[in-house]
PDB file of C-alpha atoms in Angstrom:
ATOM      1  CA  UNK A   1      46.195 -72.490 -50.871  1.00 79.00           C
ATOM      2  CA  UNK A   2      43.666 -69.437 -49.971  1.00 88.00           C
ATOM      3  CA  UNK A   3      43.982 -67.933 -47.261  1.00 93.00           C
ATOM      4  CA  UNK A   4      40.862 -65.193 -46.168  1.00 96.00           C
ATOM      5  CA  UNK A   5      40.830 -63.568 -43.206  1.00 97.00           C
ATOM      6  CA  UNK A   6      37.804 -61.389 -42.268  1.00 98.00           C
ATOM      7  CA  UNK A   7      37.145 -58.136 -40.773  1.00 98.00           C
ATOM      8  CA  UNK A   8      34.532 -55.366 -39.925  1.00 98.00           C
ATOM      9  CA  UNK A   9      32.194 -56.580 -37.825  1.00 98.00           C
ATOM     10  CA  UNK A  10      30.890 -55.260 -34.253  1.00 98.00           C
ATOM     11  CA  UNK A  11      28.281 -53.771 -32.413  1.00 98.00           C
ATOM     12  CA  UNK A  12      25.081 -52.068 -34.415  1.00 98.00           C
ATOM     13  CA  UNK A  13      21.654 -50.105 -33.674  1.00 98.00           C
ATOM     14  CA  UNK A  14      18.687 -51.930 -36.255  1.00 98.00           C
ATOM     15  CA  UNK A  15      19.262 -49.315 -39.266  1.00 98.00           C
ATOM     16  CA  UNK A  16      22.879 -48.755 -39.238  1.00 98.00           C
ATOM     17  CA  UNK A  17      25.713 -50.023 -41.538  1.00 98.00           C
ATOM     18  CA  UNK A  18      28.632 -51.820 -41.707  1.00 98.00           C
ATOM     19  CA  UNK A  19      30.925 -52.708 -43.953  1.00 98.00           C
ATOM     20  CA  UNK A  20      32.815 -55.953 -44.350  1.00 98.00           C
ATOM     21  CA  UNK A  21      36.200 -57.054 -45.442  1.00 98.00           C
ATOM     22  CA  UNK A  22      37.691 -60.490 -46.570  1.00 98.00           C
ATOM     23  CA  UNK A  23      41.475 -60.280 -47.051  1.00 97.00           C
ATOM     24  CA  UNK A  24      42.990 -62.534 -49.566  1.00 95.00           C
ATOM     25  CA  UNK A  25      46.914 -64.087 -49.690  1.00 90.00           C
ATOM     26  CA  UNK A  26      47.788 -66.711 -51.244  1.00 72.00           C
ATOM     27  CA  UNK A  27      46.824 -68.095 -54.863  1.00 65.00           C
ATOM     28  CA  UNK A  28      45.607 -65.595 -57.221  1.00 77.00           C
ATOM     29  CA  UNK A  29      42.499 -63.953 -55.897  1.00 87.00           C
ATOM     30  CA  UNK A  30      41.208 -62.546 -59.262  1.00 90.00           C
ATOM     31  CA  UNK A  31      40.641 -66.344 -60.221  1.00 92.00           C
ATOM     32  CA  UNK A  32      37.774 -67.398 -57.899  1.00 94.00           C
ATOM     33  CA  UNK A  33      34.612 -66.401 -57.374  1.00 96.00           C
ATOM     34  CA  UNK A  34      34.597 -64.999 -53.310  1.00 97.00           C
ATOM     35  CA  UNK A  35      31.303 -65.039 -51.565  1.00 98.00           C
ATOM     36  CA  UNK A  36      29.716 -64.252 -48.144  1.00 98.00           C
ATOM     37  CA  UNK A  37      28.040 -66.594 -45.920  1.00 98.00           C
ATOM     38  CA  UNK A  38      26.035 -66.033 -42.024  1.00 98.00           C
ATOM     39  CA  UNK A  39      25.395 -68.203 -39.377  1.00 98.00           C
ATOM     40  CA  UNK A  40      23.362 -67.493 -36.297  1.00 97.00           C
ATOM     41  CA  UNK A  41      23.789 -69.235 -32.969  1.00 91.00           C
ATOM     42  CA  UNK A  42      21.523 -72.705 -33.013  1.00 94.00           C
ATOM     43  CA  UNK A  43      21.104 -72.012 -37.002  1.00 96.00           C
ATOM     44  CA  UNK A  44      21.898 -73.452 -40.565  1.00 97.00           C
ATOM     45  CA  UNK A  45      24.685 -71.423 -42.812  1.00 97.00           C
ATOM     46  CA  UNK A  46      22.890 -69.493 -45.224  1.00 98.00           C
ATOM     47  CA  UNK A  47      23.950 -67.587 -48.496  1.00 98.00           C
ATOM     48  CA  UNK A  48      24.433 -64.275 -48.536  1.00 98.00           C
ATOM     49  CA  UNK A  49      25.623 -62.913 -51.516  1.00 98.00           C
ATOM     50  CA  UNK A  50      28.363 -63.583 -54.155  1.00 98.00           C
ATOM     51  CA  UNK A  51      30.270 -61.880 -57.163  1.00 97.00           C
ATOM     52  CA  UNK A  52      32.149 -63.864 -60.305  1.00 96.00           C
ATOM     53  CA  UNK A  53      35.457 -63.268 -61.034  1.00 90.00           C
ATOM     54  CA  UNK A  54      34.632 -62.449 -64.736  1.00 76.00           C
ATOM     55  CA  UNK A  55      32.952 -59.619 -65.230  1.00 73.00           C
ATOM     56  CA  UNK A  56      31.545 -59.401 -61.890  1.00 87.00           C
ATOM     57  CA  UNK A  57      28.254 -60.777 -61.997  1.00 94.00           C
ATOM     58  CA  UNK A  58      26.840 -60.742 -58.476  1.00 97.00           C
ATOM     59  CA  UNK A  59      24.097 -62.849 -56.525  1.00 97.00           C
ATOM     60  CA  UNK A  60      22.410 -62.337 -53.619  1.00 98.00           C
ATOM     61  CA  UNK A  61      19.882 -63.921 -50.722  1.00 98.00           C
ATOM     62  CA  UNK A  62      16.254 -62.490 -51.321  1.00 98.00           C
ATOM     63  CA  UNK A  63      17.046 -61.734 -47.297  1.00 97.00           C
ATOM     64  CA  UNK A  64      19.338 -58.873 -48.082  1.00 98.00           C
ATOM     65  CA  UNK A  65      19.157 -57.992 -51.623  1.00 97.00           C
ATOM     66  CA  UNK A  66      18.696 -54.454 -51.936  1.00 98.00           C
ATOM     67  CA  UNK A  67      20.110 -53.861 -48.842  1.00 98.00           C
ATOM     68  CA  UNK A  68      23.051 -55.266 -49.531  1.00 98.00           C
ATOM     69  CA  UNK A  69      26.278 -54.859 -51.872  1.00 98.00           C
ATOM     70  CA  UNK A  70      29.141 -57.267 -52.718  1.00 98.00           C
ATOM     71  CA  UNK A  71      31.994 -55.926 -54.218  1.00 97.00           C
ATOM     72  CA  UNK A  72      35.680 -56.629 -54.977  1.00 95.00           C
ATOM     73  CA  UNK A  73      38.953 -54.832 -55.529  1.00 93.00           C
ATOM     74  CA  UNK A  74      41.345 -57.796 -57.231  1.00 89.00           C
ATOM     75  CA  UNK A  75      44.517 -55.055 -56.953  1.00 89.00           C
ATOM     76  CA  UNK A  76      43.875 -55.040 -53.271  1.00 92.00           C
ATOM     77  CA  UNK A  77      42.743 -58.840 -52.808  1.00 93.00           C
ATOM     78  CA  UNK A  78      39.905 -58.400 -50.948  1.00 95.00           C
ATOM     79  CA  UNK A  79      36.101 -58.609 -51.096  1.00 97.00           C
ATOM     80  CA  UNK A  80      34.093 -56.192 -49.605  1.00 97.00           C
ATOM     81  CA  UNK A  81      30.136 -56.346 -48.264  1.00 98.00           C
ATOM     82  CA  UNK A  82      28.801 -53.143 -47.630  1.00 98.00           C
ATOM     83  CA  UNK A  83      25.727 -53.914 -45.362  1.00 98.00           C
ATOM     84  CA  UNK A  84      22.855 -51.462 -44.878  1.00 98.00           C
ATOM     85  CA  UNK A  85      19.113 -50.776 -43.037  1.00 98.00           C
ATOM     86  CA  UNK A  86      20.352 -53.590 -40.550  1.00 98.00           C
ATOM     87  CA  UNK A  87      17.752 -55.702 -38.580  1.00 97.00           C
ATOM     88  CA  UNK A  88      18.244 -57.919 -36.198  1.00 97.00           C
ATOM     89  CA  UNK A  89      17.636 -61.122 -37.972  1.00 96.00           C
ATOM     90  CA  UNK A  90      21.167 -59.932 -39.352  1.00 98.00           C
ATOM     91  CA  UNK A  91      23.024 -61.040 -36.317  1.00 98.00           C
ATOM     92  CA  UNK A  92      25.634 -63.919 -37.373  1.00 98.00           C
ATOM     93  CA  UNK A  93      28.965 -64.625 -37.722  1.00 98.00           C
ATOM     94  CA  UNK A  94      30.185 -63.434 -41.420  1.00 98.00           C
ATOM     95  CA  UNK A  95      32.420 -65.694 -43.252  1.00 98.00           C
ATOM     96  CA  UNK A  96      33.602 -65.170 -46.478  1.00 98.00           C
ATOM     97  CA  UNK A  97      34.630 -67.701 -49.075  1.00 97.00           C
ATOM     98  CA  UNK A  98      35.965 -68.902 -52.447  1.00 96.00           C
ATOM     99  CA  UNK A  99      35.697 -71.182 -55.126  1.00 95.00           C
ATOM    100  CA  UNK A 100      34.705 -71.678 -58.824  1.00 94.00           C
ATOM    101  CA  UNK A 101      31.696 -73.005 -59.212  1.00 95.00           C
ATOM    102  CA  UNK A 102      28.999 -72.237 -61.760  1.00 93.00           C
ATOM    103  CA  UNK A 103      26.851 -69.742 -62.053  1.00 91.00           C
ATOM    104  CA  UNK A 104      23.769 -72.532 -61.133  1.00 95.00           C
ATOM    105  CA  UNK A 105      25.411 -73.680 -57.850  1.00 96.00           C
ATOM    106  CA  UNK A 106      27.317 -70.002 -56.448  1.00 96.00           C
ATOM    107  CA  UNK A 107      24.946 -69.845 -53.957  1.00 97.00           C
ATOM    108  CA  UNK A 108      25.683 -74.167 -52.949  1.00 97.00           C
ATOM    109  CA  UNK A 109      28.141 -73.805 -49.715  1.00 97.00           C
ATOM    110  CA  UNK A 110      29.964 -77.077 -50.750  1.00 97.00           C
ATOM    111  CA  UNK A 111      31.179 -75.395 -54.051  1.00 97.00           C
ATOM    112  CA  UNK A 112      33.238 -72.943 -52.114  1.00 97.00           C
ATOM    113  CA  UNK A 113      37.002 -74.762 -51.609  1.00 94.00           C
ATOM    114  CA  UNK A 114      38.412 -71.825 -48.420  1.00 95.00           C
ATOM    115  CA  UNK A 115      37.214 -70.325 -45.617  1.00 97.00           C
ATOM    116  CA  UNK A 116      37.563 -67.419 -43.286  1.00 97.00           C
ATOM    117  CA  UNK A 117      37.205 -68.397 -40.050  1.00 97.00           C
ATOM    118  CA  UNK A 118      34.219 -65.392 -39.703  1.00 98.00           C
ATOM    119  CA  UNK A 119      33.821 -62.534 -38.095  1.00 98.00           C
ATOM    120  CA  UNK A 120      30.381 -61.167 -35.575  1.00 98.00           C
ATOM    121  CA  UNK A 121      27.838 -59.246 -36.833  1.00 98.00           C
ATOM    122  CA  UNK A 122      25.161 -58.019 -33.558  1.00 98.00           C
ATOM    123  CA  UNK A 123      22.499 -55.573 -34.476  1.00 98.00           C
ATOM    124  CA  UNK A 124      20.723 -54.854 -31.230  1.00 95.00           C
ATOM    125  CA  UNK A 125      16.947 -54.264 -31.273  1.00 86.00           C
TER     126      UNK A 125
END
């Protein structure tokens, strides 16, 4: 009954920024915890980061954490991933998602109930 819808990505040099956005409508978006997701060509899904929906504890991949930040705005419906000091090992499609699972599994891809359907990420080297 979520329905996400991604935006933000393009075309980067390695050490740019970008930032992300994941457009909720639907059921009430303050409810679930949202996260963030990648995918390269020929490559698993992997976490990427994730924030709570009480008092906005966040997670994220050792990959990107401290480049990274993961942020929402439940007025606006919509979570936010401000992405910084890109590399190319960044490249993938984003997707964000949501769900409520516990703080042991958030970063577990089958505890996340909707989907966005992604959108590119290409840092060029």
């Amino acid at each position: 009954q979520v329905q996400l819808q991604e935006s933000g990505g393009g075309l980067v040099q390695v050490g740019g920024s970008l930032r992300l956005s994941c457009s909720a409508s639907g059921d009430t978006f303050g409810t679930y915890t949202v996260a963030w997701f990648r995918q390269a060509p020929g490559k698993e899904r992997e976490f990427v980061a994730a924030i709570r929906s009480i008092g906005g504890t966040t997670v994220y991949s050792d990959s990107v954490k401290g480049r990274y930040i993961i942020s929402r705005d439940n007025a606006k419906n919509t979570l936010y991933l401000q992405m910084n000091t890109l590399k190319p090992e960044d490249t993938a499609v984003y997707s964000c998602a949501a769900g409520k699972p516990i703080l042991s599994s958030i970063r577990t891809e089958s505890m996340y109930y909707y989907w966005g359907q992604g959108t590119q990420v290409t840092v060029s080297s």
